[in-house]
Amino acid sequence: MEYDLSRIDYTLCGITYPETLKVLQSVNEKVQQKFVVGDKNGVLQCLGIKDEEPVVQFKTLPSKSITSVIVHPSSSGTNDDKIYAASGNEVKGYTRKGKVFLTVETLVSEVITSMWIIGNDLILCSGRTITYCKDLNQLTSFMCEDRVLDVAAFMTANSTRIRLLLLIANKGAAIVENGKFITRVYMNSGPSRLAVPQSQRPTEICAFYGAADGSIGLVLYHESNLVSKCLVDGKGLGSVMCVGWFRNYVGTHLVVGRHDGSIQLYLSNLENYEDKLQLKYTYFCGEPITSVCGGCIGSDEPEILASTFSGRIFGLRPRSLQSAAVVNVPADALASRRAKLENEITRLEKQTANERDKYQKSTRSLQSGLSMPPLLDIQYELTGATKNGWIEARITSAVPLDMLFIYCNNKLVIQTDTAAVLSLCPPQDRESDLLATIRCQAGTRRLWIGLRNIETTLLESTKVLVYVLPAGAPRVARLIKFNLPLLPYYSKHEEIDVNETKRCLCELKVLGTFSVVEVTSWLNEALPGELPKPASSVYFVRSHTLMGTYLFCQYQRGSAIFKSDNISTIADLKDIISNLTTKKGLKVNITYDIPDNCCALAFENLNNEFQLQYKWKNEGKLKNCLSALDLDTNLINSEGKLQLCTDYIRIWEQPENLDETCFDQLMFEIEKWYTNWSKLSHGQNDNQILAELHESLENGRIEEVKNILTLH
């Protein structure tokens, strides 16, 4: 990372949604540019920066929340950009002076989340619906099989047709022309946002994407094939919320804003998009980034402009440039700025005192009335389990958090990040109850909570209640409810045909008088993440993040078939469906087919991962033993090197934490295979054989494990 950038705060608006901050184009290079931002209050404002202070060019009245903003530069090369802002199911077009020249209202009730302008054509995405406006008049619309996340439009060579590149939830990317799908590519990383290089030809379909798992990749349409390539691994990175472009004297950079509050700057090669991106700069701000873009905002030099969830708009500019700007400011300007800030603070303090007095008088009044504080603006999501088994609950607030209370009537293991202090209260009435408190550090707006089930015999998803208390008065709280799925590991989406797989599959078949919506409710109890929308026939595949096994789901009205090479998955689904249908009084016929050698064949596919985890576990034990030795004084020779064998030195110098292995979890899952196979095949299991299997797994005796799983 080579850049030395520092932050400068420009202004504060309302809560912002992703991709609602855009920079207006400038004809001349190195001329200060204006920017436009829309917020949850429905206010669209265009601002410029003069002497480090924001200057409002125009500002609209509050209305419906603005969920997407796009700027269409003038084709004539003049400063005649058009600004389009989406609110609810309508789009309004504004000039640079704030005059409304266009209003388009779609026929769908869903909120517009993304849009694209190409020529005089406007493409709108709202839920599963794509609305196409020819010459800025609504022309037609078509439905996708799932929710559309983002869109980009491209011209077709030697034709007036337009091709759309769509990011579709659970499906990856697809090319659409005239409402028909031409081709698609599946990406289990879950892409969320697109960034199209401006230097490419208008007919070349190519775009960078950011994904929910933090990865960054490239999607390219070439010779009737749509392919994707991962350029940056998302391991340990926050989910991508926005992407943009930044250009300086070094080159063109891809700017990535993440949910964890980080902004990353990647240098890209415009001559070959498939080259690896070079990380140049990283900045953390502590709350989710909703928009990022580059331009000359506060000076004649390029900088990064960003907005956060709570509405903070700031720039990242070279530190030397910012120091020079402060030195060159006249003394009278600094005095005027200070007086302005003091007056603003005085006004806010007076307004706060008046509101406090007004509230206290209303609480003491004998007249009947209703005192209702506003609903706290909080975003939250629940992710699927990673290899270590933790399900992560992410909570983001527009105001600083003070404390969280967590309650669950089942046994859970809970952890949180370093920005908070976790305290567990002893159970009183029931031993299985969990009551925990989390006290946050001052200014904390984003928090993650790791949750993991202890009990393995649950038949319904675990309900977790989280009471979120912000800092401030009067004391209010907001209740958030999480449902922990029973099969949290199946969080990766795959594109595999069940008829083409060579794995040994167990099958569960359910027949009865149920609907597709009913099957979706069953799977909501079992699987994490978003499921496909109910249709006449549904088919999708998930993979296990730890074991690598597959779950094939295919269902329609009155029939549901589930196949997996993990026998425990089939056994758990059977118990879940039996419990839910019994509670609702549904009459169903449940049958299953379990091959005799399914456990042994599944272990063959897991063999390499098992041996690797076993090796890491032993090396972790050895590294702990080496750490207990006084290596600095007793095992260093005259040349300053450790007097250890080559393997010991390699283990000692490994930067990874070898203690955090998944070996114990793998052992538990494999033992569960045998238990479920015995249960479904014979109705009971042999404790002696189970003890032998445990000993063989613990000592890494692969052949003995294969023999036990094969013979029994």
XYZ file of C-alpha atoms in Angstrom:
712
model
C 0.000 0.000 0.000
C 1.733 3.109 -1.327
C -0.634 6.060 -0.937
C -0.656 8.499 1.973
C -4.220 9.797 2.154
C -6.026 11.576 4.967
C -9.698 12.138 5.639
C -11.568 15.422 5.414
C -15.259 15.611 6.351
C -17.473 17.693 4.085
C -21.082 17.443 5.232
C -23.743 15.305 6.877
C -27.049 14.235 5.335
C -29.680 11.623 6.214
C -29.225 7.866 6.089
C -28.013 6.786 2.642
C -28.607 3.667 0.579
C -25.945 2.058 -1.656
C -24.966 3.957 -4.806
C -26.794 7.204 -3.965
C -23.718 9.490 -4.146
C -22.422 10.517 -7.572
C -19.895 13.059 -8.878
C -20.922 15.343 -11.749
C -18.631 15.324 -14.742
C -16.418 18.276 -15.678
C -15.371 19.239 -19.185
C -11.968 20.562 -18.158
C -9.512 18.426 -16.227
C -8.402 19.490 -12.747
C -11.457 21.653 -12.187
C -13.402 21.244 -8.972
C -16.465 19.085 -9.475
C -19.835 19.088 -7.792
C -21.513 16.009 -6.381
C -25.093 14.939 -5.752
C -26.429 12.765 -2.922
C -29.867 11.395 -2.015
C -30.889 10.135 1.421
C -33.617 8.203 3.217
C -35.550 11.399 3.921
C -36.079 11.856 0.196
C -33.829 14.909 -0.008
C -31.669 15.195 -3.132
C -28.988 17.852 -2.907
C -26.210 18.968 -5.191
C -23.160 20.469 -3.483
C -19.809 21.958 -4.287
C -16.841 22.577 -1.993
C -15.378 26.081 -1.679
C -12.678 26.883 0.858
C -13.261 23.478 2.495
C -16.927 24.382 3.100
C -19.959 22.800 1.340
C -21.971 25.095 -0.911
C -25.475 23.911 -1.811
C -26.304 24.243 -5.509
C -29.854 22.942 -5.116
C -31.809 20.928 -2.563
C -35.194 19.248 -2.897
C -37.922 18.991 -0.277
C -38.270 15.762 1.756
C -40.205 13.003 0.058
C -40.028 9.230 -0.371
C -36.646 7.647 0.334
C -34.132 7.901 -2.503
C -32.773 4.419 -3.198
C -30.654 4.989 -6.310
C -28.955 7.910 -8.057
C -27.276 7.957 -11.448
C -25.663 10.770 -13.470
C -25.833 10.773 -17.255
C -23.100 12.979 -18.768
C -23.890 15.205 -21.712
C -23.050 13.777 -25.134
C -22.184 17.235 -26.483
C -19.183 17.708 -24.184
C -20.775 20.484 -22.128
C -21.615 20.701 -18.439
C -25.185 19.629 -19.119
C -25.307 16.459 -17.031
C -28.661 14.946 -16.160
C -29.314 13.578 -12.667
C -31.782 10.723 -12.159
C -33.038 9.822 -8.687
C -35.255 6.827 -7.886
C -37.816 7.075 -5.077
C -40.157 4.174 -4.489
C -41.464 3.107 -7.907
C -40.762 6.372 -9.735
C -37.762 8.173 -11.213
C -37.268 11.914 -11.487
C -34.750 13.648 -13.712
C -33.025 16.863 -12.620
C -30.764 19.341 -14.365
C -27.599 20.634 -12.708
C -29.667 23.579 -11.442
C -32.289 21.343 -9.807
C -35.078 21.721 -12.382
C -37.257 18.629 -12.850
C -37.463 17.701 -16.542
C -38.666 14.096 -16.290
C -40.940 11.936 -14.139
C -41.350 8.215 -14.860
C -43.641 6.099 -12.684
C -43.451 2.334 -13.130
C -46.405 -0.012 -12.813
C -44.740 -2.186 -10.152
C -45.140 -1.658 -6.433
C -41.594 -2.663 -5.487
C -38.865 -0.138 -4.769
C -36.354 0.649 -7.520
C -32.924 -0.426 -6.288
C -30.706 0.139 -9.337
C -30.882 1.724 -12.775
C -28.830 2.438 -15.886
C -28.874 5.075 -18.644
C -27.667 4.341 -22.179
C -28.417 6.965 -24.828
C -32.058 7.943 -24.317
C -32.980 4.587 -22.807
C -33.563 4.044 -19.107
C -33.417 0.605 -17.462
C -34.913 0.198 -13.976
C -34.604 -2.739 -11.575
C -37.164 -3.257 -8.824
C -37.293 -6.636 -7.135
C -37.617 -9.280 -9.858
C -38.862 -6.792 -12.465
C -36.811 -5.104 -15.203
C -38.528 -2.017 -16.668
C -37.305 -0.691 -20.017
C -38.002 2.939 -20.936
C -37.438 3.869 -24.580
C -36.745 7.588 -25.080
C -37.471 8.004 -21.352
C -41.026 6.676 -21.771
C -42.007 3.364 -20.212
C -42.151 0.744 -22.939
C -42.077 -2.763 -21.542
C -41.089 -4.860 -18.557
C -40.228 -8.494 -17.890
C -39.729 -10.706 -14.856
C -36.601 -12.556 -13.734
C -36.649 -15.804 -11.794
C -35.135 -14.064 -8.777
C -34.304 -10.653 -7.321
C -32.140 -8.412 -9.537
C -29.208 -6.871 -7.625
C -27.599 -4.625 -10.255
C -27.694 -3.908 -13.983
C -25.457 -2.552 -16.750
C -26.483 -1.938 -20.386
C -24.361 -2.279 -23.539
C -24.884 -1.606 -27.230
C -24.951 -4.466 -29.734
C -22.514 -4.335 -32.653
C -24.141 -3.392 -35.978
C -27.560 -3.166 -34.342
C -29.762 -0.839 -32.313
C -30.490 -3.559 -29.767
C -29.395 -3.259 -26.166
C -28.000 -6.091 -24.077
C -28.297 -6.092 -20.316
C -25.804 -7.570 -17.883
C -27.728 -8.527 -14.750
C -26.647 -9.665 -11.318
C -29.347 -11.996 -10.019
C -29.641 -13.239 -6.441
C -28.737 -16.941 -6.097
C -28.018 -17.151 -9.835
C -24.876 -15.098 -10.580
C -24.785 -13.028 -13.783
C -26.833 -13.217 -16.977
C -27.046 -11.571 -20.403
C -30.557 -10.488 -21.463
C -31.675 -9.195 -24.850
C -35.277 -8.266 -25.706
C -36.470 -9.814 -22.463
C -34.880 -13.200 -23.237
C -31.957 -14.775 -21.408
C -29.069 -15.443 -23.799
C -26.556 -16.951 -21.410
C -25.606 -16.947 -17.740
C -22.694 -17.748 -15.483
C -23.013 -19.025 -11.936
C -20.971 -17.471 -9.104
C -21.241 -18.997 -5.632
C -19.570 -15.897 -4.158
C -22.883 -14.008 -4.431
C -22.029 -10.879 -6.520
C -23.727 -7.693 -5.358
C -22.457 -4.664 -7.352
C -21.148 -3.912 -10.863
C -18.521 -1.411 -12.041
C -18.116 -0.907 -15.797
C -14.765 0.516 -17.036
C -15.454 3.767 -18.883
C -12.545 3.325 -21.270
C -13.902 0.205 -22.966
C -15.856 0.111 -26.212
C -19.642 0.490 -25.777
C -20.262 -2.919 -27.378
C -17.741 -4.772 -25.195
C -19.591 -6.477 -22.338
C -17.152 -6.469 -19.452
C -17.512 -5.390 -15.839
C -15.922 -5.791 -12.435
C -18.097 -7.046 -9.609
C -17.975 -7.049 -5.836
C -19.473 -9.941 -3.881
C -21.153 -10.575 -0.558
C -18.217 -12.696 0.629
C -15.810 -9.789 0.049
C -14.272 -11.056 -3.180
C -13.786 -8.983 -6.333
C -13.945 -10.444 -9.800
C -14.449 -9.861 -13.502
C -17.378 -10.951 -15.651
C -16.740 -11.009 -19.405
C -18.931 -11.866 -22.400
C -16.816 -13.219 -25.257
C -17.799 -15.344 -28.255
C -21.310 -16.030 -26.921
C -19.912 -17.226 -23.577
C -20.267 -15.420 -20.286
C -17.370 -16.188 -17.951
C -16.309 -14.916 -14.544
C -12.917 -14.773 -12.885
C -12.111 -14.009 -9.255
C -9.352 -11.378 -8.999
C -9.295 -10.789 -5.213
C -10.112 -13.492 -2.677
C -12.709 -12.355 -0.150
C -11.297 -14.313 2.792
C -11.439 -12.114 5.882
C -12.889 -9.096 4.026
C -16.259 -7.448 4.535
C -19.053 -7.776 1.980
C -18.904 -5.303 -0.904
C -21.626 -2.623 -0.786
C -20.425 -0.260 -3.525
C -17.758 0.105 -6.202
C -16.449 3.095 -8.149
C -13.527 4.487 -10.132
C -10.679 6.791 -9.155
C -8.039 8.210 -11.520
C -4.794 9.939 -10.628
C -1.278 10.285 -12.043
C -0.559 6.588 -11.339
C -3.495 5.169 -13.301
C -7.089 4.032 -12.974
C -8.149 2.457 -9.704
C -11.139 0.414 -8.630
C -12.502 1.780 -5.341
C -14.358 -0.721 -3.156
C -16.552 0.192 -0.178
C -17.368 -2.595 2.265
C -19.864 -3.339 4.987
C -17.137 -3.479 7.636
C -16.360 0.212 7.053
C -13.251 -0.247 4.921
C -12.389 1.485 1.653
C -9.846 -0.210 -0.568
C -8.066 1.167 -3.600
C -6.997 -1.323 -6.298
C -4.859 -0.367 -9.305
C -6.252 -1.999 -12.452
C -4.702 -2.626 -15.847
C -7.014 -1.198 -18.514
C -5.028 -2.935 -21.235
C -5.851 -6.335 -19.753
C -8.743 -6.445 -17.300
C -7.901 -10.004 -16.252
C -4.622 -8.947 -14.622
C -4.495 -9.193 -10.859
C -5.626 -6.053 -9.027
C -2.930 -4.342 -6.944
C -3.976 -3.133 -3.497
C -2.693 0.417 -3.006
C -4.562 1.820 -0.017
C -6.962 0.817 2.768
C -8.947 3.059 5.101
C -11.353 2.135 7.941
C -14.130 4.467 9.086
C -16.077 2.237 11.496
C -19.451 2.062 9.695
C -20.655 0.663 6.358
C -19.676 2.522 3.201
C -22.630 3.084 0.865
C -21.018 4.941 -2.054
C -17.499 5.610 -3.363
C -16.314 7.568 -6.382
C -13.392 9.673 -7.522
C -13.090 13.275 -8.649
C -11.700 16.723 -7.966
C -13.962 17.755 -5.094
C -12.226 19.979 -2.559
C -9.306 21.022 -4.767
C -7.957 20.726 -8.293
C -6.382 17.355 -7.489
C -8.259 14.032 -7.607
C -9.508 12.487 -4.387
C -11.869 9.739 -3.209
C -15.370 10.800 -2.162
C -17.353 8.451 0.077
C -20.617 8.314 1.998
C -21.503 6.165 4.997
C -24.721 4.550 6.207
C -25.396 7.322 8.734
C -24.960 10.028 6.067
C -21.396 11.218 6.614
C -19.783 12.438 3.387
C -16.007 12.729 3.416
C -13.037 12.783 1.091
C -9.683 10.996 1.098
C -7.018 13.247 -0.364
C -3.195 13.286 -0.265
C -1.951 14.371 3.155
C 0.479 16.913 1.631
C -2.363 18.551 -0.293
C -4.503 18.858 2.827
C -1.643 20.400 4.828
C -1.077 22.968 2.099
C -4.799 23.790 2.025
C -4.821 24.493 5.758
C -1.708 26.683 5.559
C -3.079 28.744 2.660
C -6.398 29.542 4.359
C -6.463 33.214 5.457
C -6.741 33.990 9.145
C -10.054 35.840 8.734
C -11.525 32.821 6.924
C -10.483 30.533 9.798
C -11.997 32.937 12.328
C -15.232 33.101 10.341
C -15.360 29.316 10.122
C -14.811 28.973 13.850
C -17.545 31.488 14.641
C -19.900 29.635 12.325
C -19.217 26.336 14.108
C -19.709 27.920 17.524
C -23.058 29.368 16.451
C -24.117 25.993 15.092
C -23.189 24.248 18.347
C -25.085 26.860 20.361
C -28.164 26.439 18.169
C -28.077 22.632 18.500
C -27.648 22.784 22.268
C -30.623 25.150 22.559
C -32.742 22.980 20.290
C -31.843 19.866 22.292
C -32.707 21.563 25.588
C -36.065 22.733 24.208
C -36.954 19.248 22.986
C -35.941 17.725 26.335
C -38.097 20.205 28.244
C -40.994 19.583 25.882
C -40.754 15.823 26.414
C -40.520 16.107 30.201
C -43.559 18.412 30.345
C -45.581 15.967 28.249
C -44.709 13.067 30.589
C -45.819 15.069 33.660
C -49.027 16.267 32.045
C -52.334 14.946 33.439
C -53.908 15.006 30.007
C -54.073 11.690 28.178
C -51.719 11.376 25.294
C -49.374 9.055 23.457
C -45.622 9.339 23.716
C -43.959 7.359 20.945
C -40.258 7.743 20.099
C -39.256 7.336 16.448
C -38.187 3.895 15.212
C -34.434 3.483 15.367
C -32.771 3.210 11.956
C -30.991 -0.140 12.203
C -29.896 -2.528 9.469
C -29.206 -6.146 10.295
C -28.468 -9.399 8.504
C -27.622 -12.994 9.343
C -24.948 -14.872 7.408
C -24.457 -18.598 6.910
C -21.929 -20.559 8.934
C -18.291 -20.598 7.923
C -15.908 -23.535 8.405
C -15.641 -22.888 12.139
C -19.424 -23.144 12.549
C -20.110 -19.541 13.605
C -23.192 -17.744 12.269
C -22.577 -14.007 12.155
C -25.273 -11.436 12.961
C -24.319 -7.978 11.660
C -26.008 -4.939 13.204
C -25.551 -1.397 11.904
C -27.107 1.678 13.492
C -27.380 5.293 12.376
C -26.730 6.457 15.955
C -24.079 5.237 18.424
C -24.989 2.072 20.316
C -24.823 1.756 24.079
C -25.951 -1.752 25.002
C -27.545 -4.903 23.591
C -29.571 -7.547 25.442
C -29.716 -11.012 23.867
C -32.167 -13.731 24.863
C -32.614 -17.276 23.556
C -34.456 -20.259 25.013
C -31.890 -22.707 23.613
C -28.256 -23.270 24.458
C -25.977 -21.083 22.367
C -22.327 -20.151 22.232
C -21.915 -16.425 21.674
C -19.012 -14.091 20.950
C -18.599 -10.533 19.710
C -15.924 -8.212 18.351
C -13.375 -6.202 20.295
C -15.514 -3.033 20.197
C -17.810 -4.423 22.908
C -17.761 -6.233 26.256
C -19.809 -9.443 26.469
C -21.346 -10.627 29.745
C -23.345 -13.846 30.228
C -26.012 -14.019 32.920
C -26.580 -17.347 34.744
C -29.900 -19.046 33.847
C -32.661 -18.941 36.451
C -35.814 -20.829 35.484
C -34.431 -22.992 32.685
C -30.849 -24.156 32.250
C -31.102 -23.855 28.491
C -31.991 -20.148 28.546
C -29.369 -17.684 27.372
C -29.318 -14.078 28.538
C -26.339 -11.965 27.539
C -25.506 -8.273 27.614
C -23.128 -6.476 25.275
C -21.838 -3.053 26.279
C -20.389 -1.095 23.363
C -17.512 1.341 23.286
C -18.305 5.018 22.756
C -19.227 5.829 19.164
C -19.832 2.207 18.074
C -22.281 2.059 15.173
C -21.464 -1.336 13.724
C -21.342 -4.595 15.664
C -21.134 -8.265 14.794
C -22.242 -11.132 17.007
C -21.081 -14.721 16.482
C -23.699 -17.362 17.329
C -23.486 -21.149 17.316
C -25.954 -23.821 18.384
C -24.869 -26.355 21.007
C -27.811 -28.725 20.794
C -27.853 -31.016 17.734
C -31.338 -32.509 18.168
C -33.360 -29.386 17.387
C -36.360 -29.699 15.054
C -37.014 -25.971 14.537
C -34.863 -22.939 13.890
C -33.559 -21.223 17.009
C -35.226 -17.900 17.814
C -32.866 -15.199 19.120
C -34.187 -11.874 20.454
C -31.827 -8.883 20.423
C -32.832 -5.633 22.167
C -30.723 -2.772 20.809
C -30.337 0.319 23.026
C -28.681 3.411 21.547
C -26.778 5.993 23.554
C -28.828 9.018 24.554
C -32.095 9.911 26.243
C -34.918 9.082 26.538
C -33.995 5.417 26.813
C -35.582 3.441 23.992
C -34.844 0.055 22.458
C -35.569 -1.747 19.221
C -36.267 -5.469 19.062
C -34.526 -7.528 16.380
C -35.407 -11.178 15.809
C -33.019 -13.719 14.290
C -33.830 -17.285 13.263
C -30.755 -19.526 13.346
C -31.205 -22.219 10.651
C -30.729 -25.881 11.508
C -28.362 -26.486 8.557
C -26.265 -23.299 8.693
C -23.324 -24.722 6.745
C -25.293 -24.910 3.484
C -24.668 -21.278 2.570
C -22.843 -21.630 -0.774
C -24.855 -21.616 -3.996
C -23.826 -24.040 -6.739
C -24.840 -24.818 -10.330
C -24.697 -28.594 -10.712
C -27.064 -30.973 -12.471
C -28.160 -33.749 -10.151
C -28.106 -36.191 -13.077
C -24.492 -35.408 -13.927
C -22.937 -35.692 -10.471
C -20.882 -38.827 -9.804
C -21.390 -38.784 -6.044
C -23.358 -41.381 -4.119
C -26.597 -39.603 -3.225
C -29.112 -40.286 -0.472
C -32.665 -39.369 -1.384
C -35.616 -38.007 0.578
C -39.014 -37.854 -1.135
C -42.060 -36.074 0.279
C -45.513 -36.442 -1.294
C -48.746 -34.841 -0.124
C -51.229 -31.991 -0.533
C -48.823 -29.134 0.135
C -47.896 -26.093 -1.920
C -44.577 -24.698 -3.092
C -44.870 -21.944 -0.478
C -45.160 -24.623 2.220
C -41.929 -26.293 1.043
C -40.222 -22.903 1.076
C -41.291 -22.461 4.719
C -39.705 -25.849 5.555
C -36.438 -24.850 3.932
C -36.469 -21.466 5.671
C -36.193 -23.388 8.951
C -33.230 -25.387 7.640
C -31.149 -23.289 5.234
C -29.505 -19.867 5.658
C -29.746 -16.975 3.259
C -32.291 -16.124 0.611
C -34.246 -18.920 -1.072
C -35.584 -18.846 -4.655
C -38.977 -17.261 -5.125
C -41.876 -19.770 -5.191
C -42.729 -20.868 -8.730
C -44.463 -23.770 -10.443
C -41.225 -25.755 -10.211
C -38.106 -24.874 -8.199
C -34.621 -26.360 -8.416
C -31.450 -25.197 -6.681
C -28.245 -26.600 -5.193
C -26.349 -25.669 -2.038
C -22.929 -26.885 -0.842
C -21.573 -27.459 2.672
C -18.847 -24.925 3.539
C -16.978 -27.421 5.757
C -17.610 -30.874 4.279
C -17.980 -29.887 0.621
C -21.116 -32.040 0.243
C -24.081 -31.038 -1.918
C -27.794 -30.637 -1.284
C -30.076 -30.847 -4.332
C -33.577 -29.430 -3.830
C -36.290 -29.953 -6.426
C -39.935 -29.398 -5.599
C -43.323 -28.473 -6.966
C -46.901 -28.635 -5.743
C -47.473 -31.943 -3.933
C -43.954 -33.306 -4.504
C -40.514 -32.516 -3.057
C -37.281 -34.421 -3.639
C -34.064 -33.760 -1.720
C -30.793 -35.473 -2.571
C -27.421 -35.214 -0.852
C -24.167 -37.145 -0.481
C -24.309 -36.183 3.205
C -26.569 -38.652 5.009
C -26.830 -36.351 8.035
C -28.421 -33.682 5.842
C -31.120 -36.094 4.680
C -31.729 -37.306 8.243
C -32.036 -33.745 9.567
C -34.374 -32.686 6.750
C -36.554 -35.742 7.415
C -36.897 -34.802 11.096
C -37.537 -31.118 10.312
C -40.251 -31.836 7.739
C -41.887 -34.472 9.939
C -42.051 -32.049 12.859
C -43.397 -29.106 10.837
C -46.037 -31.121 8.971
C -47.208 -32.753 12.209
C -47.610 -29.361 13.908
C -49.701 -28.050 10.990
C -51.703 -31.259 10.603
C -50.558 -31.924 7.029
C -50.762 -35.463 5.701
C -47.574 -36.309 3.843
C -45.822 -39.476 2.765
C -42.089 -39.383 3.542
C -39.782 -42.017 2.045
C -36.010 -42.192 1.827
C -33.368 -44.241 0.040
C -29.985 -44.683 1.743
C -27.220 -46.539 -0.189
C -25.146 -48.920 1.933
C -21.788 -47.402 0.946
C -22.811 -43.722 1.102
C -20.669 -42.931 4.185
C -17.530 -44.572 2.790
C -17.833 -42.816 -0.581
C -18.489 -39.473 1.098
C -15.355 -39.919 3.208
C -13.352 -40.590 0.024
C -14.277 -37.115 -1.219
C -13.351 -35.660 2.181
C -10.085 -37.584 2.562
C -7.693 -34.831 1.461
C -9.345 -32.155 3.628
C -9.394 -34.513 6.627
C -5.692 -35.269 6.313
C -4.873 -31.573 5.921
C -6.844 -30.640 9.054
C -5.238 -33.525 10.958
C -1.801 -32.265 9.930
C -2.619 -28.705 11.007
C -3.906 -29.928 14.354
C -0.670 -31.818 15.100
C 1.456 -28.898 13.928
C -0.560 -26.592 16.171
C 0.188 -28.802 19.173
C 3.863 -28.871 18.249
C 3.995 -25.097 17.824
C 2.469 -24.636 21.284
C 5.189 -26.875 22.715
C 7.900 -24.928 20.889
C 6.407 -21.688 22.197
C 6.899 -22.937 25.748
C 10.665 -23.314 25.190
C 13.189 -20.550 25.852
C 14.309 -20.414 22.222
C 15.875 -16.969 22.450
C 18.636 -18.020 24.876
C 19.099 -21.760 24.548
C 18.553 -22.651 20.887
C 20.247 -19.852 18.963
C 23.698 -20.520 17.533
C 26.512 -18.053 16.919
C 25.040 -17.081 13.547
C 21.742 -16.049 15.144
C 19.692 -18.960 13.736
C 17.496 -21.453 15.534
C 19.135 -24.839 16.072
C 16.061 -26.835 15.082
C 15.321 -29.279 12.308
C 13.826 -27.987 9.071
C 10.257 -29.099 9.883
C 10.337 -27.505 13.323
C 11.618 -24.208 11.917
C 8.869 -24.247 9.253
C 6.176 -24.810 11.890
C 7.674 -22.175 14.207
C 7.790 -19.509 11.481
C 4.292 -20.108 10.153
C 2.247 -16.899 10.549
C -1.117 -18.723 10.603
C -2.812 -19.551 13.866
C -2.697 -23.352 13.789
C -4.938 -23.572 16.845
C -7.978 -22.581 14.780
C -8.479 -25.831 12.862
C -11.708 -27.564 11.911
C -10.504 -31.074 12.785
C -12.792 -31.539 15.791
C -15.796 -30.369 13.792
C -14.886 -32.769 10.970
C -14.681 -35.628 13.465
C -18.105 -34.746 14.845
C -19.673 -34.636 11.372
C -18.178 -37.986 10.312
C -19.324 -39.647 13.534
C -22.752 -38.165 12.878
C -22.704 -39.878 9.484
C -22.396 -43.273 11.115
C -25.029 -42.457 13.756
C -27.580 -41.352 11.165
C -26.812 -44.274 8.853
C -27.413 -46.725 11.708
C -30.573 -44.864 12.710
C -32.086 -44.866 9.218
C -30.925 -48.377 8.305
C -31.276 -50.337 11.568
C -33.026 -48.004 13.981
C -30.086 -48.035 16.434
C -26.296 -47.735 16.486
C -23.495 -49.771 18.033
C -21.704 -47.765 20.730
C -18.602 -49.956 20.492
C -18.236 -49.349 16.772
C -18.825 -45.643 17.341
C -16.031 -45.617 19.945
C -13.694 -47.384 17.492
C -14.557 -44.848 14.810
C -13.848 -41.969 17.208
C -10.442 -43.398 18.139
C -9.481 -43.997 14.506
C -10.488 -40.479 13.528
C -8.674 -38.886 16.450
C -5.431 -40.699 15.587
C -5.746 -40.117 11.827
C -5.902 -43.802 10.843
C -7.501 -43.372 7.441
C -7.703 -47.035 6.445
C -9.410 -48.033 9.678
C -11.969 -45.277 9.196
C -12.683 -46.487 5.657
C -13.108 -50.074 6.853
C -15.519 -49.099 9.619
C -17.645 -46.944 7.294
C -17.594 -49.649 4.606
C -18.400 -52.705 6.756
C -21.040 -51.046 8.877
